[in-house]
mmCIF file of C-alpha atoms in Angstrom:
data_model
loop_
_atom_site.group_PDB
_atom_site.id
_atom_site.type_symbol
_atom_site.label_atom_id
_atom_site.label_comp_id
_atom_site.label_asym_id
_atom_site.label_seq_id
_atom_site.Cartn_x
_atom_site.Cartn_y
_atom_site.Cartn_z
ATOM 1 C CA MET B 401 -50.334 40.510 0.563
ATOM 2 C CA ALA B 402 -52.727 38.477 2.949
ATOM 3 C CA LEU B 403 -54.066 40.359 5.962
ATOM 4 C CA SER B 404 -52.506 39.302 9.323
ATOM 5 C CA GLU B 405 -55.001 37.087 11.329
ATOM 6 C CA GLU B 406 -54.912 39.526 14.141
ATOM 7 C CA LEU B 407 -56.165 42.522 11.611
ATOM 8 C CA TYR B 408 -58.651 40.007 9.846
ATOM 9 C CA ALA B 409 -60.077 39.330 13.452
ATOM 10 C CA VAL B 410 -60.349 42.870 14.128
ATOM 11 C CA LEU B 411 -62.271 43.648 10.925
ATOM 12 C CA GLU B 412 -64.471 40.394 11.190
ATOM 13 C CA GLU B 413 -65.569 41.864 14.711
ATOM 14 C CA ILE B 414 -66.400 45.052 13.563
ATOM 15 C CA VAL B 415 -68.708 43.851 10.262
ATOM 16 C CA GLY B 416 -69.397 40.042 11.261
ATOM 17 C CA ARG B 417 -68.403 36.899 9.582
ATOM 18 C CA GLU B 418 -70.516 37.067 6.893
ATOM 19 C CA ASN B 419 -69.374 40.910 5.661
ATOM 20 C CA ILE B 420 -65.718 40.213 5.336
ATOM 21 C CA SER B 421 -63.789 37.987 2.800
ATOM 22 C CA ALA B 422 -60.341 37.256 1.855
ATOM 23 C CA GLU B 423 -61.360 34.512 -0.913
ATOM 24 C CA GLU B 424 -59.497 34.923 -3.978
ATOM 25 C CA HIS B 425 -62.834 34.969 -6.160
ATOM 26 C CA ILE B 426 -64.008 37.575 -4.405
ATOM 27 C CA LEU B 427 -61.059 39.614 -4.270
ATOM 28 C CA ALA B 428 -60.955 39.209 -8.042
ATOM 29 C CA ALA B 429 -64.364 40.286 -8.492
ATOM 30 C CA HIS B 430 -63.227 43.761 -7.107
ATOM 31 C CA ARG B 431 -60.183 44.490 -9.319
ATOM 32 C CA HIS B 432 -60.214 47.619 -11.279
ATOM 33 C CA LEU B 433 -57.824 48.473 -14.120
ATOM 34 C CA SER B 434 -55.079 50.388 -12.665
ATOM 35 C CA PRO B 435 -54.389 53.846 -13.706
ATOM 36 C CA GLN B 436 -50.783 52.490 -14.959
ATOM 37 C CA GLY B 437 -53.099 50.084 -17.560
ATOM 38 C CA ALA B 438 -51.458 46.781 -15.833
ATOM 39 C CA VAL B 439 -52.283 43.819 -17.880
ATOM 40 C CA LYS B 440 -53.378 41.941 -14.636
ATOM 41 C CA PRO B 441 -54.698 44.416 -12.002
ATOM 42 C CA PRO B 442 -53.864 43.651 -8.326
ATOM 43 C CA SER B 443 -56.344 42.291 -5.966
ATOM 44 C CA PRO B 444 -57.288 43.834 -2.667
ATOM 45 C CA ALA B 445 -56.020 42.253 0.677
ATOM 46 C CA ALA B 446 -59.698 41.802 1.676
ATOM 47 C CA VAL B 447 -63.391 43.126 1.038
ATOM 48 C CA VAL B 448 -65.372 44.253 3.942
ATOM 49 C CA MET B 449 -68.776 45.455 3.711
ATOM 50 C CA PRO B 450 -69.699 48.222 6.653
ATOM 51 C CA GLY B 451 -73.617 48.425 7.448
ATOM 52 C CA ASN B 452 -73.169 52.067 8.702
ATOM 53 C CA THR B 453 -71.329 54.892 9.741
ATOM 54 C CA GLU B 454 -69.875 53.737 13.047
ATOM 55 C CA GLU B 455 -68.892 50.664 11.328
ATOM 56 C CA VAL B 456 -66.941 52.615 8.803
ATOM 57 C CA GLN B 457 -65.300 54.638 11.397
ATOM 58 C CA ASN B 458 -63.998 51.536 13.279
ATOM 59 C CA ILE B 459 -62.680 50.010 9.966
ATOM 60 C CA VAL B 460 -60.791 53.054 9.027
ATOM 61 C CA LYS B 461 -59.401 53.756 12.456
ATOM 62 C CA ALA B 462 -58.362 49.905 12.377
ATOM 63 C CA CYS B 463 -56.540 50.499 9.093
ATOM 64 C CA ASN B 464 -54.543 53.303 10.577
ATOM 65 C CA ARG B 465 -53.634 51.268 13.408
ATOM 66 C CA TYR B 466 -52.138 48.228 11.256
ATOM 67 C CA GLY B 467 -50.893 50.681 8.510
ATOM 68 C CA ILE B 468 -53.089 49.276 5.685
ATOM 69 C CA GLY B 469 -54.980 51.273 3.059
ATOM 70 C CA TYR B 470 -58.424 51.500 2.225
ATOM 71 C CA MET B 471 -60.901 52.466 -0.808
ATOM 72 C CA ALA B 472 -64.706 52.755 -0.853
ATOM 73 C CA GLN B 473 -66.789 51.585 -3.359
ATOM 74 C CA THR B 474 -70.656 51.477 -3.657
ATOM 75 C CA SER B 475 -73.107 48.824 -4.843
ATOM 76 C CA LEU B 476 -72.164 49.183 -8.710
ATOM 77 C CA PHE B 477 -69.981 52.312 -8.601
ATOM 78 C CA GLY B 478 -66.303 52.745 -7.847
ATOM 79 C CA MET B 479 -63.196 54.387 -9.057
ATOM 80 C CA ALA B 480 -60.895 52.602 -6.818
ATOM 81 C CA PHE B 481 -57.494 51.198 -7.977
ATOM 82 C CA PRO B 482 -56.887 48.900 -5.178
ATOM 83 C CA GLY B 483 -53.386 47.265 -4.152
ATOM 84 C CA PRO B 484 -52.073 44.433 -2.401
ATOM 85 C CA ARG B 485 -51.968 46.439 0.882
ATOM 86 C CA THR B 486 -55.602 47.839 0.387
ATOM 87 C CA ILE B 487 -58.871 46.476 1.697
ATOM 88 C CA ILE B 488 -62.174 47.605 -0.470
ATOM 89 C CA LEU B 489 -64.974 49.068 1.757
ATOM 90 C CA ASN B 490 -67.911 47.691 -0.105
ATOM 91 C CA LEU B 491 -70.902 50.013 0.748
ATOM 92 C CA ARG B 492 -73.666 47.931 -0.814
ATOM 93 C CA ARG B 493 -75.140 47.279 2.556
ATOM 94 C CA MET B 494 -75.648 50.981 3.002
ATOM 95 C CA ASN B 495 -78.423 51.185 0.820
ATOM 96 C CA ARG B 496 -81.071 52.990 2.679
ATOM 97 C CA ILE B 497 -83.353 56.007 1.987
ATOM 98 C CA LEU B 498 -83.159 57.649 5.584
ATOM 99 C CA GLU B 499 -85.659 60.525 4.895
ATOM 100 C CA ILE B 500 -87.713 62.213 2.548
ATOM 101 C CA ASN B 501 -88.810 65.909 3.743
ATOM 102 C CA GLU B 502 -91.881 66.391 1.250
ATOM 103 C CA ALA B 503 -92.091 70.181 2.980
ATOM 104 C CA ASP B 504 -88.378 71.234 2.727
ATOM 105 C CA ARG B 505 -87.882 69.348 -0.320
ATOM 106 C CA TYR B 506 -84.867 67.248 0.352
ATOM 107 C CA ALA B 507 -83.952 63.325 0.566
ATOM 108 C CA VAL B 508 -81.027 61.966 2.901
ATOM 109 C CA ILE B 509 -79.842 58.627 1.515
ATOM 110 C CA GLU B 510 -76.656 56.492 2.117
ATOM 111 C CA PRO B 511 -73.858 55.686 -0.537
ATOM 112 C CA ALA B 512 -75.547 52.402 -2.175
ATOM 113 C CA VAL B 513 -78.996 54.205 -2.722
ATOM 114 C CA ARG B 514 -79.789 53.493 -6.591
ATOM 115 C CA HIS B 515 -81.667 55.508 -8.824
ATOM 116 C CA VAL B 516 -84.119 52.919 -9.228
ATOM 117 C CA GLN B 517 -84.947 52.956 -5.815
ATOM 118 C CA LEU B 518 -85.011 56.939 -5.330
ATOM 119 C CA LYS B 519 -86.494 58.181 -8.513
ATOM 120 C CA PRO B 520 -89.863 56.200 -8.510
ATOM 121 C CA GLU B 521 -90.167 57.003 -4.816
ATOM 122 C CA LEU B 522 -89.876 60.619 -5.408
ATOM 123 C CA LEU B 523 -91.933 60.934 -8.530
ATOM 124 C CA ARG B 524 -95.013 59.206 -6.669
ATOM 125 C CA ARG B 525 -94.957 62.138 -4.143
ATOM 126 C CA GLY B 526 -94.676 64.807 -6.760
ATOM 127 C CA LEU B 527 -90.610 65.384 -6.342
ATOM 128 C CA ASN B 528 -87.568 64.989 -8.619
ATOM 129 C CA TYR B 529 -84.021 65.607 -8.763
ATOM 130 C CA PRO B 530 -81.200 65.740 -11.727
ATOM 131 C CA THR B 531 -80.211 62.317 -12.861
ATOM 132 C CA ALA B 532 -77.315 61.394 -15.087
ATOM 133 C CA SER B 533 -77.835 58.683 -18.245
ATOM 134 C CA VAL B 534 -75.946 56.451 -16.020
ATOM 135 C CA GLY B 535 -78.793 53.875 -15.769
ATOM 136 C CA PRO B 536 -80.855 52.689 -12.761
ATOM 137 C CA SER B 537 -78.579 50.585 -10.947
ATOM 138 C CA CYS B 538 -75.966 53.361 -10.153
ATOM 139 C CA SER B 539 -75.424 55.171 -6.910
ATOM 140 C CA VAL B 540 -77.141 58.437 -6.559
ATOM 141 C CA LEU B 541 -74.629 59.766 -4.021
ATOM 142 C CA ALA B 542 -71.614 58.811 -6.475
ATOM 143 C CA ASN B 543 -73.051 60.941 -9.382
ATOM 144 C CA PHE B 544 -73.365 63.775 -6.975
ATOM 145 C CA ILE B 545 -70.171 63.686 -5.253
ATOM 146 C CA VAL B 546 -67.949 62.569 -8.428
ATOM 147 C CA SER B 547 -68.927 64.438 -11.724
ATOM 148 C CA GLY B 548 -73.026 64.764 -11.547
ATOM 149 C CA ASP B 549 -73.099 67.197 -14.710
ATOM 150 C CA HIS B 550 -74.728 65.660 -17.633
ATOM 151 C CA HIS B 551 -76.319 66.544 -21.030
ATOM 152 C CA THR B 552 -79.557 64.899 -19.452
ATOM 153 C CA GLN B 553 -79.597 67.390 -16.733
ATOM 154 C CA HIS B 554 -80.169 70.670 -18.667
ATOM 155 C CA GLY B 555 -83.461 71.231 -17.154
ATOM 156 C CA PHE B 556 -81.908 71.741 -13.853
ATOM 157 C CA SER B 557 -78.882 73.777 -12.162
ATOM 158 C CA ARG B 558 -75.846 72.196 -11.709
ATOM 159 C CA VAL B 559 -75.676 69.198 -9.250
ATOM 160 C CA SER B 560 -73.367 70.692 -6.898
ATOM 161 C CA ARG B 561 -75.779 73.098 -5.921
ATOM 162 C CA TYR B 562 -78.411 70.317 -5.058
ATOM 163 C CA ILE B 563 -75.766 68.909 -2.203
ATOM 164 C CA MET B 564 -77.719 69.876 1.012
ATOM 165 C CA GLY B 565 -75.658 68.383 3.596
ATOM 166 C CA ILE B 566 -72.955 65.914 4.064
ATOM 167 C CA GLU B 567 -71.783 63.214 6.718
ATOM 168 C CA TRP B 568 -67.994 62.360 5.990
ATOM 169 C CA VAL B 569 -65.755 59.997 7.955
ATOM 170 C CA LEU B 570 -62.274 61.710 7.647
ATOM 171 C CA PRO B 571 -59.498 59.563 7.013
ATOM 172 C CA ASP B 572 -58.307 59.724 10.690
ATOM 173 C CA GLY B 573 -61.985 57.983 11.369
ATOM 174 C CA GLU B 574 -63.533 60.977 12.930
ATOM 175 C CA VAL B 575 -66.800 62.261 11.772
ATOM 176 C CA LEU B 576 -67.280 65.759 9.892
ATOM 177 C CA ARG B 577 -70.912 66.970 9.499
ATOM 178 C CA VAL B 578 -70.717 69.926 6.953
ATOM 179 C CA GLY B 579 -72.722 72.817 6.998
ATOM 180 C CA SER B 580 -75.890 73.467 8.869
ATOM 181 C CA LEU B 581 -75.783 69.596 9.799
ATOM 182 C CA GLY B 582 -72.636 70.538 11.815
ATOM 183 C CA THR B 583 -74.535 72.848 13.949
ATOM 184 C CA GLY B 584 -77.278 70.554 14.621
ATOM 185 C CA ALA B 585 -79.657 72.561 12.469
ATOM 186 C CA GLY B 586 -80.737 69.871 9.923
ATOM 187 C CA TRP B 587 -79.938 69.141 6.291
ATOM 188 C CA PHE B 588 -81.233 72.270 4.874
ATOM 189 C CA CYS B 589 -77.906 73.861 3.565
ATOM 190 C CA ALA B 590 -74.173 72.598 2.698
ATOM 191 C CA ASP B 591 -73.154 76.123 3.088
ATOM 192 C CA GLY B 592 -73.824 77.009 6.666
ATOM 193 C CA PRO B 593 -74.015 77.949 9.362
ATOM 194 C CA GLY B 594 -70.881 75.673 9.727
ATOM 195 C CA PRO B 595 -68.062 75.092 7.201
ATOM 196 C CA SER B 596 -68.622 74.725 3.372
ATOM 197 C CA LEU B 597 -66.602 71.897 2.180
ATOM 198 C CA ARG B 598 -68.727 70.212 -0.172
ATOM 199 C CA GLY B 599 -66.193 71.559 -2.928
ATOM 200 C CA LEU B 600 -63.606 68.987 -1.589
ATOM 201 C CA VAL B 601 -65.969 65.994 -2.146
ATOM 202 C CA ARG B 602 -66.186 66.573 -6.074
ATOM 203 C CA GLY B 603 -64.046 65.184 -8.742
ATOM 204 C CA TRP B 604 -64.203 64.035 -12.361
ATOM 205 C CA SER B 605 -62.939 60.383 -11.341
ATOM 206 C CA GLY B 606 -63.472 60.374 -7.429
ATOM 207 C CA TRP B 607 -60.908 60.572 -5.142
ATOM 208 C CA GLY B 608 -60.474 56.637 -4.147
ATOM 209 C CA ALA B 609 -60.960 57.278 -0.208
ATOM 210 C CA ASN B 610 -57.998 59.343 -0.398
ATOM 211 C CA LEU B 611 -60.173 61.951 1.485
ATOM 212 C CA GLY B 612 -62.223 59.331 3.529
ATOM 213 C CA VAL B 613 -65.630 57.815 3.066
ATOM 214 C CA ILE B 614 -68.742 59.920 2.579
ATOM 215 C CA THR B 615 -71.752 58.052 4.468
ATOM 216 C CA LYS B 616 -74.614 60.269 3.964
ATOM 217 C CA ILE B 617 -75.806 63.055 1.965
ATOM 218 C CA ALA B 618 -78.846 65.217 1.459
ATOM 219 C CA ILE B 619 -80.020 66.123 -2.019
ATOM 220 C CA GLY B 620 -82.580 69.030 -2.938
ATOM 221 C CA LEU B 621 -85.643 68.192 -4.678
ATOM 222 C CA ASP B 622 -87.728 70.082 -7.383
ATOM 223 C CA ALA B 623 -91.588 69.799 -7.774
ATOM 224 C CA TRP B 624 -92.328 67.261 -10.412
ATOM 225 C CA LYS B 625 -95.455 68.074 -12.565
ATOM 226 C CA GLY B 626 -95.624 65.201 -14.734
ATOM 227 C CA PRO B 627 -97.167 61.732 -14.309
ATOM 228 C CA ARG B 628 -96.644 59.816 -10.970
ATOM 229 C CA GLU B 629 -96.235 56.667 -12.797
ATOM 230 C CA LEU B 630 -94.878 55.542 -15.981
ATOM 231 C CA SER B 631 -95.121 52.201 -17.682
ATOM 232 C CA ALA B 632 -92.626 50.273 -19.511
ATOM 233 C CA GLU B 633 -92.542 47.830 -22.207
ATOM 234 C CA GLY B 634 -89.720 45.402 -23.301
ATOM 235 C CA TYR B 635 -86.942 44.051 -21.301
ATOM 236 C CA SER B 636 -83.349 45.792 -20.521
ATOM 237 C CA PRO B 637 -81.769 47.707 -22.271
ATOM 238 C CA ARG B 638 -84.632 47.989 -24.683
ATOM 239 C CA TYR B 639 -87.401 49.484 -22.788
ATOM 240 C CA LYS B 640 -90.014 51.600 -24.480
ATOM 241 C CA ILE B 641 -91.825 54.390 -22.133
ATOM 242 C CA ARG B 642 -95.101 55.949 -23.418
ATOM 243 C CA LEU B 643 -95.181 59.369 -22.424
ATOM 244 C CA PRO B 644 -98.332 61.266 -22.089
ATOM 245 C CA HIS B 645 -99.490 63.769 -24.735
#
């Protein structure tokens, strides 16, 4: 199903002409195998790339107004199963590390921040966080709000305990800020003062934007006493890193 000209114009006004497409080759690139195992997965109606929380809000409200669904994807992660009455919110433009607080040990990130961005930046500052063995190009936020617990994380507590704050665009387009963030007290605690709802954003295979879109999270950080820089040899995926004795 193609979007109506009116809805396409509304979305284009929100994100700019260069950040929306209904071209067939673009739509085909955003297909995912459906849960029913369809031979040819359906293409979405359009792909839209918001750049900030306000644009996500406006897109969600437009979808509600015109009766069309939406699903969010980060740069290289997404368990979305789009259909012909669905648009994809590709969040790759929202790829900023917004804050690294070394004193209180947390980092605030957007959905498309990748491990290859965040991990080196933190190691240089003597900080670290639990990282699943998903590869450097995967979304940090996606790992934390989907499953996140992995065999590579035995040196840490469960990842869910590292979520310190959440900014969340709800299905009606309103913004919910969870925990201490919701009372204006900052990103230091997802359990209050304020509502503790972080359990709702977690699930083994994601929730396909059925509960809205997470636009920012804060994750807690640990001290890192290892080397600040590690040199690698070889090429992907055959890297070799020499660890210090």
